[in-house]
Short mmCIF file of C-alpha atoms in Angstrom, two decimals:
data_model
loop_
_atom_site.label_atom_id
_atom_site.label_comp_id
_atom_site.label_asym_id
_atom_site.label_seq_id
_atom_site.Cartn_x
_atom_site.Cartn_y
_atom_site.Cartn_z
CA MET A 1 -0.04 -0.17 0.10
CA THR A 2 1.55 3.45 -1.09
CA TYR A 3 -1.25 5.44 0.56
CA THR A 4 0.15 7.53 3.59
CA GLY A 5 -2.17 9.95 4.73
CA ASP A 6 0.11 12.51 4.64
CA VAL A 7 -0.48 15.50 2.79
CA GLN A 8 0.23 19.20 2.87
CA VAL A 9 -1.83 22.28 2.00
CA GLY A 10 -0.64 22.75 -1.60
CA GLY A 11 0.40 19.57 -2.53
CA PRO A 12 -1.01 16.63 -4.35
CA ALA A 13 -4.16 14.56 -3.12
CA ASP A 14 -3.06 11.14 -1.21
CA VAL A 15 -5.33 8.55 -3.19
CA ARG A 16 -6.14 4.93 -1.69
CA GLU A 17 -7.78 2.32 -3.40
CA LEU A 18 -10.37 0.03 -1.62
CA PRO A 19 -12.47 -2.69 -2.77
CA GLY A 20 -15.50 -0.75 -4.33
CA LEU A 21 -14.45 2.51 -2.94
CA THR A 22 -11.54 5.18 -3.94
CA ILE A 23 -10.32 7.72 -1.34
CA ALA A 24 -8.46 10.66 -2.14
CA LYS A 25 -7.20 12.89 0.99
CA LEU A 26 -6.42 16.64 0.06
CA ALA A 27 -4.88 19.11 2.68
CA VAL A 28 -6.50 22.83 2.42
CA GLY A 29 -6.65 26.07 3.96
CA PRO A 30 -4.62 27.92 6.59
CA MET A 31 -5.65 25.51 9.24
CA ASN A 32 -4.56 22.48 7.34
CA ASN A 33 -8.08 20.74 6.85
CA ASN A 34 -8.33 17.45 5.38
CA ALA A 35 -11.11 16.90 2.92
CA TYR A 36 -11.70 13.50 1.51
CA LEU A 37 -13.25 12.81 -1.99
CA LEU A 38 -15.04 9.46 -2.23
CA ARG A 39 -15.75 7.60 -5.37
CA CYS A 40 -17.83 4.38 -6.10
CA THR A 41 -15.83 2.48 -8.33
CA ALA A 42 -18.97 0.60 -9.53
CA THR A 43 -20.82 3.51 -10.40
CA GLY A 44 -18.23 6.54 -10.48
CA GLU A 45 -20.65 8.54 -8.13
CA LEU A 46 -18.67 10.69 -5.86
CA LEU A 47 -18.85 12.34 -2.47
CA LEU A 48 -17.13 14.80 -0.75
CA ILE A 49 -16.36 15.01 3.32
CA ASP A 50 -15.94 18.47 4.65
CA ALA A 51 -15.46 21.39 1.61
CA ALA A 52 -13.04 23.15 4.04
CA ASN A 53 -11.44 25.64 1.74
CA GLU A 54 -9.99 26.16 -1.53
CA ALA A 55 -12.78 25.70 -3.61
CA ASP A 56 -10.84 25.60 -6.84
CA ARG A 57 -8.56 22.97 -5.74
CA LEU A 58 -12.01 20.98 -4.53
CA LEU A 59 -13.44 21.62 -7.69
CA ALA A 60 -10.18 20.31 -9.81
CA LEU A 61 -10.19 17.08 -7.55
CA VAL A 62 -13.96 16.57 -8.68
CA GLY A 63 -13.24 17.31 -12.05
CA ASP A 64 -16.27 16.72 -14.83
CA ARG A 65 -17.42 13.93 -12.43
CA PRO A 66 -20.79 14.08 -10.76
CA LEU A 67 -20.63 15.07 -7.24
CA ALA A 68 -23.58 13.73 -5.65
CA ALA A 69 -23.45 15.00 -2.03
CA ILE A 70 -21.10 17.14 0.16
CA VAL A 71 -21.03 15.93 4.08
CA THR A 72 -20.08 18.37 6.81
CA THR A 73 -18.78 16.55 9.91
CA HIS A 74 -19.57 19.76 11.95
CA ARG A 75 -20.47 23.14 12.20
CA HIS A 76 -16.72 25.00 12.86
CA GLY A 77 -16.04 27.16 9.91
CA ASP A 78 -12.93 26.19 8.84
CA HIS A 79 -14.61 22.87 7.82
CA TRP A 80 -17.07 24.79 5.33
CA GLN A 81 -15.42 27.97 3.60
CA ALA A 82 -15.63 26.13 0.20
CA LEU A 83 -19.14 24.47 0.74
CA GLU A 84 -21.18 27.39 -0.70
CA GLN A 85 -19.14 27.57 -3.97
CA VAL A 86 -18.71 23.87 -4.00
CA ALA A 87 -22.12 23.11 -4.08
CA LYS A 88 -23.59 25.75 -6.46
CA VAL A 89 -21.35 24.82 -8.98
CA THR A 90 -21.72 20.96 -8.41
CA GLY A 91 -25.37 21.09 -7.34
CA ALA A 92 -24.43 18.57 -4.69
CA GLU A 93 -26.80 17.66 -1.85
CA VAL A 94 -25.74 18.99 1.38
CA ILE A 95 -25.57 17.02 4.13
CA ALA A 96 -25.05 17.43 7.85
CA HIS A 97 -26.55 16.73 11.28
CA PRO A 98 -29.57 18.44 12.49
CA LEU A 99 -27.85 20.25 15.40
CA ASP A 100 -25.14 21.49 13.30
CA ALA A 101 -26.79 22.10 10.24
CA PRO A 102 -28.22 25.66 11.16
CA GLU A 103 -24.99 27.05 11.45
CA LEU A 104 -23.58 26.28 7.52
CA PRO A 105 -23.54 28.90 5.35
CA VAL A 106 -25.95 27.06 3.04
CA PRO A 107 -29.47 25.00 4.08
CA ALA A 108 -28.95 21.06 4.45
CA GLY A 109 -30.51 19.27 1.67
CA ARG A 110 -30.70 16.48 4.08
CA THR A 111 -30.34 15.93 7.78
CA VAL A 112 -28.94 12.57 9.02
CA ALA A 113 -28.76 11.01 12.57
CA HIS A 114 -27.10 8.52 14.50
CA GLY A 115 -26.72 5.14 12.83
CA ASP A 116 -28.27 6.55 9.44
CA GLU A 117 -26.68 5.47 6.18
CA ILE A 118 -25.25 7.83 3.66
CA ALA A 119 -25.00 6.22 0.03
CA VAL A 120 -22.10 6.55 -2.43
CA GLY A 121 -23.28 4.79 -5.14
CA GLU A 122 -23.26 1.13 -4.37
CA ALA A 123 -21.01 1.83 -0.92
CA ARG A 124 -22.46 2.57 2.27
CA LEU A 125 -21.08 5.11 4.94
CA GLU A 126 -22.75 4.60 8.59
CA VAL A 127 -23.28 7.95 10.52
CA ILE A 128 -22.15 7.91 14.03
CA HIS A 129 -22.71 10.86 16.15
CA LEU A 130 -20.17 11.96 18.63
CA ARG A 131 -21.14 14.55 21.29
CA GLY A 132 -18.80 17.11 22.69
CA HIS A 133 -16.91 18.85 20.21
CA THR A 134 -19.73 20.14 18.62
CA PRO A 135 -23.40 19.05 19.30
CA GLY A 136 -23.71 17.45 15.95
CA SER A 137 -20.55 16.00 15.17
CA ILE A 138 -20.47 12.94 13.22
CA ALA A 139 -18.20 10.58 12.15
CA LEU A 140 -18.79 8.32 9.05
CA HIS A 141 -17.68 4.56 8.86
CA HIS A 142 -17.13 2.49 5.98
CA ASP A 143 -15.97 -1.36 6.27
CA GLY A 144 -12.88 -0.40 8.74
CA HIS A 145 -12.54 3.08 7.48
CA LEU A 146 -13.50 5.92 9.85
CA PHE A 147 -13.55 9.73 9.10
CA THR A 148 -13.72 11.25 12.31
CA GLY A 149 -13.64 15.05 11.45
CA ASP A 150 -12.52 16.89 14.82
CA SER A 151 -13.80 14.23 17.23
CA LEU A 152 -10.85 11.83 17.16
CA PHE A 153 -7.38 12.86 16.19
CA PRO A 154 -3.91 10.88 16.78
CA GLY A 155 -3.32 11.77 20.54
CA GLY A 156 -6.54 12.30 21.66
CA VAL A 157 -10.31 13.32 21.41
CA GLY A 158 -11.43 16.68 19.74
CA ASN A 159 -11.04 20.01 21.85
CA THR A 160 -13.99 20.72 24.20
CA GLN A 161 -12.78 24.22 25.61
CA LYS A 162 -12.04 22.49 29.02
CA ASP A 163 -15.47 21.92 29.43
CA PRO A 164 -15.77 18.56 31.62
CA GLU A 165 -19.22 18.18 30.58
CA ARG A 166 -18.71 18.26 26.92
CA LEU A 167 -15.38 15.96 27.69
CA ALA A 168 -17.34 13.52 29.33
CA SER A 169 -19.45 13.31 26.53
CA LEU A 170 -17.20 13.11 23.72
CA TYR A 171 -15.05 10.61 25.42
CA THR A 172 -18.17 8.29 26.33
CA ASP A 173 -19.25 8.62 22.76
CA VAL A 174 -15.85 7.84 21.29
CA VAL A 175 -15.33 4.85 23.69
CA GLU A 176 -18.83 3.22 23.29
CA ARG A 177 -19.20 4.11 19.75
CA LEU A 178 -16.16 3.73 18.41
CA PHE A 179 -13.41 1.82 20.31
CA ASP A 180 -16.09 -0.67 22.02
CA ARG A 181 -17.54 -1.21 18.48
CA LEU A 182 -14.75 -1.54 15.74
CA PRO A 183 -11.64 -3.07 15.52
CA ASP A 184 -8.06 -2.06 16.21
CA GLU A 185 -7.41 -2.23 12.39
CA THR A 186 -9.96 0.71 11.83
CA TRP A 187 -8.20 3.19 9.71
CA VAL A 188 -8.85 6.80 11.10
CA TYR A 189 -9.24 9.70 8.51
CA PRO A 190 -9.68 12.97 10.88
CA GLY A 191 -10.03 16.40 10.22
CA HIS A 192 -6.74 17.79 10.49
CA GLY A 193 -3.19 16.11 10.11
CA GLY A 194 -2.20 12.59 9.63
CA ASP A 195 -4.18 9.48 10.20
CA THR A 196 -3.96 7.02 12.82
CA THR A 197 -5.77 3.17 13.52
CA LEU A 198 -7.63 2.69 16.63
CA GLY A 199 -5.61 -0.12 17.75
CA ALA A 200 -2.54 2.95 17.89
CA GLU A 201 -4.71 4.96 20.44
CA ARG A 202 -6.74 2.49 22.32
CA PRO A 203 -3.73 2.12 24.71
CA SER A 204 -4.13 5.79 25.62
CA LEU A 205 -7.60 5.97 26.45
CA PRO A 206 -7.00 5.88 29.91
CA GLU A 207 -4.21 8.75 29.80
CA TRP A 208 -6.87 10.91 27.95
CA LYS A 209 -9.29 10.55 30.41
CA ALA A 210 -7.15 11.23 33.22
CA ARG A 211 -5.43 14.03 31.64
CA GLY A 212 -9.09 15.97 31.19
CA TRP A 213 -8.75 17.36 27.55
#
Protein backbone atom coordinates (compact mmCIF):
# COMPACT_ATOMS: atom_id res chain seq x y z
CA MET A 1 0.00 0.00 0.00
CA THR A 2 1.46 3.34 -1.03
CA TYR A 3 -1.17 5.44 0.77
CA THR A 4 0.15 7.14 3.92
CA GLY A 5 -2.35 9.94 4.59
CA ASP A 6 0.51 12.43 4.83
CA VAL A 7 -0.61 15.43 2.77
CA GLN A 8 0.43 19.08 2.71
CA VAL A 9 -1.53 22.21 1.85
CA GLY A 10 -0.78 23.02 -1.77
CA GLY A 11 0.38 19.48 -2.46
CA PRO A 12 -1.31 16.63 -4.29
CA ALA A 13 -4.02 14.40 -2.92
CA ASP A 14 -3.06 11.03 -1.47
CA VAL A 15 -5.25 8.34 -3.00
CA ARG A 16 -6.24 4.99 -1.52
CA GLU A 17 -7.93 2.24 -3.52
CA LEU A 18 -10.32 0.02 -1.55
CA PRO A 19 -12.60 -2.71 -2.83
CA GLY A 20 -15.51 -0.74 -4.25
CA LEU A 21 -14.36 2.68 -3.00
CA THR A 22 -11.54 5.11 -3.71
CA ILE A 23 -10.51 7.72 -1.12
CA ALA A 24 -8.62 10.89 -2.10
CA LYS A 25 -7.32 12.97 0.81
CA LEU A 26 -6.46 16.64 0.19
CA ALA A 27 -5.11 19.22 2.68
CA VAL A 28 -6.56 22.71 2.26
CA GLY A 29 -6.59 26.13 3.86
CA PRO A 30 -4.69 27.97 6.60
CA MET A 31 -5.75 25.50 9.30
CA ASN A 32 -4.51 22.45 7.39
CA ASN A 33 -7.94 20.90 7.03
CA ASN A 34 -8.44 17.54 5.41
CA ALA A 35 -11.07 17.07 2.73
CA TYR A 36 -11.89 13.57 1.51
CA LEU A 37 -13.34 12.76 -1.90
CA LEU A 38 -14.91 9.29 -2.04
CA ARG A 39 -15.70 7.56 -5.32
CA CYS A 40 -17.73 4.38 -5.82
CA THR A 41 -15.71 2.31 -8.28
CA ALA A 42 -18.85 0.56 -9.55
CA THR A 43 -20.89 3.64 -10.42
CA GLY A 44 -18.40 6.51 -10.38
CA GLU A 45 -20.57 8.49 -7.95
CA LEU A 46 -18.67 10.95 -5.76
CA LEU A 47 -19.14 12.22 -2.21
CA LEU A 48 -17.06 14.92 -0.52
CA ILE A 49 -16.44 15.00 3.22
CA ASP A 50 -15.86 18.59 4.43
CA ALA A 51 -15.62 21.26 1.74
CA ALA A 52 -13.25 22.99 4.11
CA ASN A 53 -11.43 25.57 1.99
CA GLU A 54 -9.83 26.29 -1.41
CA ALA A 55 -12.89 25.61 -3.53
CA ASP A 56 -10.83 25.73 -6.72
CA ARG A 57 -8.64 22.85 -5.60
CA LEU A 58 -11.62 20.82 -4.43
CA LEU A 59 -13.42 21.39 -7.72
CA ALA A 60 -10.27 20.38 -9.61
CA LEU A 61 -10.18 17.16 -7.59
CA VAL A 62 -13.82 16.48 -8.49
CA GLY A 63 -13.19 17.32 -12.15
CA ASP A 64 -16.04 16.80 -14.58
CA ARG A 65 -17.47 13.86 -12.64
CA PRO A 66 -20.86 14.17 -10.87
CA LEU A 67 -20.60 15.06 -7.18
CA ALA A 68 -23.70 13.67 -5.49
CA ALA A 69 -23.26 15.00 -1.95
CA ILE A 70 -21.13 17.01 0.46
CA VAL A 71 -21.13 15.86 4.08
CA THR A 72 -20.06 18.44 6.68
CA THR A 73 -18.80 16.70 9.82
CA HIS A 74 -19.57 19.63 12.12
CA ARG A 75 -20.45 23.31 12.31
CA HIS A 76 -17.02 24.93 12.79
CA GLY A 77 -16.22 27.42 10.05
CA ASP A 78 -12.88 25.98 9.02
CA HIS A 79 -14.74 22.90 7.78
CA TRP A 80 -17.13 24.70 5.41
CA GLN A 81 -15.36 27.70 3.89
CA ALA A 82 -15.71 26.22 0.39
CA LEU A 83 -19.11 24.61 0.92
CA GLU A 84 -21.27 27.28 -0.69
CA GLN A 85 -19.16 27.54 -3.84
CA VAL A 86 -18.63 23.81 -4.33
CA ALA A 87 -22.32 23.08 -3.77
CA LYS A 88 -23.33 25.83 -6.21
CA VAL A 89 -20.98 24.68 -8.97
CA THR A 90 -21.69 20.96 -8.62
CA GLY A 91 -25.31 20.93 -7.48
CA ALA A 92 -24.35 18.44 -4.78
CA GLU A 93 -26.74 17.77 -1.90
CA VAL A 94 -25.52 19.21 1.42
CA ILE A 95 -25.72 16.77 4.34
CA ALA A 96 -25.15 17.43 8.07
CA HIS A 97 -26.50 16.58 11.51
CA PRO A 98 -29.59 18.65 12.42
CA LEU A 99 -27.93 20.14 15.52
CA ASP A 100 -25.12 21.66 13.44
CA ALA A 101 -26.83 22.19 10.08
CA PRO A 102 -28.29 25.64 10.97
CA GLU A 103 -24.76 27.02 11.37
CA LEU A 104 -23.75 26.18 7.79
CA PRO A 105 -23.70 28.88 5.10
CA VAL A 106 -26.18 26.99 2.92
CA PRO A 107 -29.26 24.97 3.93
CA ALA A 108 -28.77 21.24 4.31
CA GLY A 109 -30.79 19.29 1.79
CA ARG A 110 -30.64 16.31 4.12
CA THR A 111 -30.01 15.91 7.83
CA VAL A 112 -28.78 12.64 9.31
CA ALA A 113 -28.84 11.08 12.77
CA HIS A 114 -26.86 8.40 14.57
CA GLY A 115 -27.21 5.07 12.79
CA ASP A 116 -28.34 6.49 9.46
CA GLU A 117 -26.65 5.48 6.21
CA ILE A 118 -25.35 7.66 3.40
CA ALA A 119 -24.88 6.06 0.02
CA VAL A 120 -21.92 6.63 -2.30
CA GLY A 121 -23.08 4.69 -5.31
CA GLU A 122 -23.10 1.08 -4.11
CA ALA A 123 -21.00 1.84 -1.01
CA ARG A 124 -22.57 2.75 2.32
CA LEU A 125 -21.37 5.10 5.06
CA GLU A 126 -22.68 4.64 8.61
CA VAL A 127 -23.35 7.90 10.47
CA ILE A 128 -21.97 7.94 14.03
CA HIS A 129 -23.00 10.89 16.23
CA LEU A 130 -20.15 11.95 18.55
CA ARG A 131 -21.38 14.59 20.98
CA GLY A 132 -18.97 17.06 22.56
CA HIS A 133 -16.71 18.86 20.10
CA THR A 134 -19.95 20.33 18.79
CA PRO A 135 -23.50 19.18 19.49
CA GLY A 136 -23.91 17.73 16.00
CA SER A 137 -20.48 16.32 15.20
CA ILE A 138 -20.59 13.13 13.17
CA ALA A 139 -18.15 10.47 12.03
CA LEU A 140 -18.65 8.27 8.96
CA HIS A 141 -17.70 4.59 8.86
CA HIS A 142 -17.27 2.28 5.88
CA ASP A 143 -15.88 -1.22 6.27
CA GLY A 144 -13.01 -0.43 8.64
CA HIS A 145 -12.45 3.12 7.42
CA LEU A 146 -13.54 5.89 9.78
CA PHE A 147 -13.77 9.61 9.02
CA THR A 148 -13.85 11.39 12.38
CA GLY A 149 -13.90 15.13 11.67
CA ASP A 150 -12.55 16.88 14.77
CA SER A 151 -13.83 14.29 17.27
CA LEU A 152 -10.83 11.93 17.21
CA PHE A 153 -7.19 12.56 16.28
CA PRO A 154 -3.88 10.80 16.76
CA GLY A 155 -3.24 11.49 20.45
CA GLY A 156 -6.69 12.34 21.71
CA VAL A 157 -10.29 13.38 21.29
CA GLY A 158 -11.28 16.74 19.86
CA ASN A 159 -11.20 20.07 21.66
CA THR A 160 -13.98 20.62 24.20
CA GLN A 161 -12.66 23.98 25.54
CA LYS A 162 -11.88 22.38 28.92
CA ASP A 163 -15.59 21.91 29.59
CA PRO A 164 -15.79 18.77 31.76
CA GLU A 165 -19.32 17.90 30.64
CA ARG A 166 -18.48 18.19 26.96
CA LEU A 167 -15.28 16.20 27.45
CA ALA A 168 -17.13 13.45 29.31
CA SER A 169 -19.73 13.31 26.55
CA LEU A 170 -17.19 13.13 23.74
CA TYR A 171 -14.93 10.66 25.53
CA THR A 172 -17.90 8.38 26.31
CA ASP A 173 -19.18 8.49 22.74
CA VAL A 174 -15.74 7.84 21.26
CA VAL A 175 -15.20 4.86 23.57
CA GLU A 176 -18.68 3.34 23.29
CA ARG A 177 -19.44 4.12 19.65
CA LEU A 178 -15.97 3.65 18.17
CA PHE A 179 -13.46 1.76 20.31
CA ASP A 180 -15.97 -0.68 21.83
CA ARG A 181 -17.52 -1.53 18.44
CA LEU A 182 -14.75 -1.40 15.87
CA PRO A 183 -11.56 -3.48 15.58
CA ASP A 184 -8.03 -2.22 16.10
CA GLU A 185 -7.22 -2.22 12.40
CA THR A 186 -9.91 0.40 11.74
CA TRP A 187 -8.22 3.27 9.90
CA VAL A 188 -8.95 6.78 11.20
CA TYR A 189 -9.07 9.75 8.82
CA PRO A 190 -9.26 12.94 10.95
CA GLY A 191 -10.26 16.48 10.07
CA HIS A 192 -6.69 17.79 10.37
CA GLY A 193 -3.26 16.22 10.11
CA GLY A 194 -2.13 12.64 9.72
CA ASP A 195 -4.10 9.42 9.98
CA THR A 196 -4.01 6.75 12.66
CA THR A 197 -5.75 3.50 13.63
CA LEU A 198 -7.95 2.65 16.60
CA GLY A 199 -5.37 0.08 17.65
CA ALA A 200 -2.63 2.70 17.81
CA GLU A 201 -4.78 4.95 20.01
CA ARG A 202 -6.57 2.39 22.20
CA PRO A 203 -3.78 2.04 24.85
CA SER A 204 -3.94 5.79 25.51
CA LEU A 205 -7.65 5.95 26.40
CA PRO A 206 -7.10 5.94 30.19
CA GLU A 207 -4.49 8.70 29.84
CA TRP A 208 -6.87 10.86 27.77
CA LYS A 209 -9.57 10.53 30.41
CA ALA A 210 -7.19 11.30 33.26
CA ARG A 211 -5.64 14.40 31.67
CA GLY A 212 -9.05 15.97 31.10
CA TRP A 213 -8.66 17.17 27.51
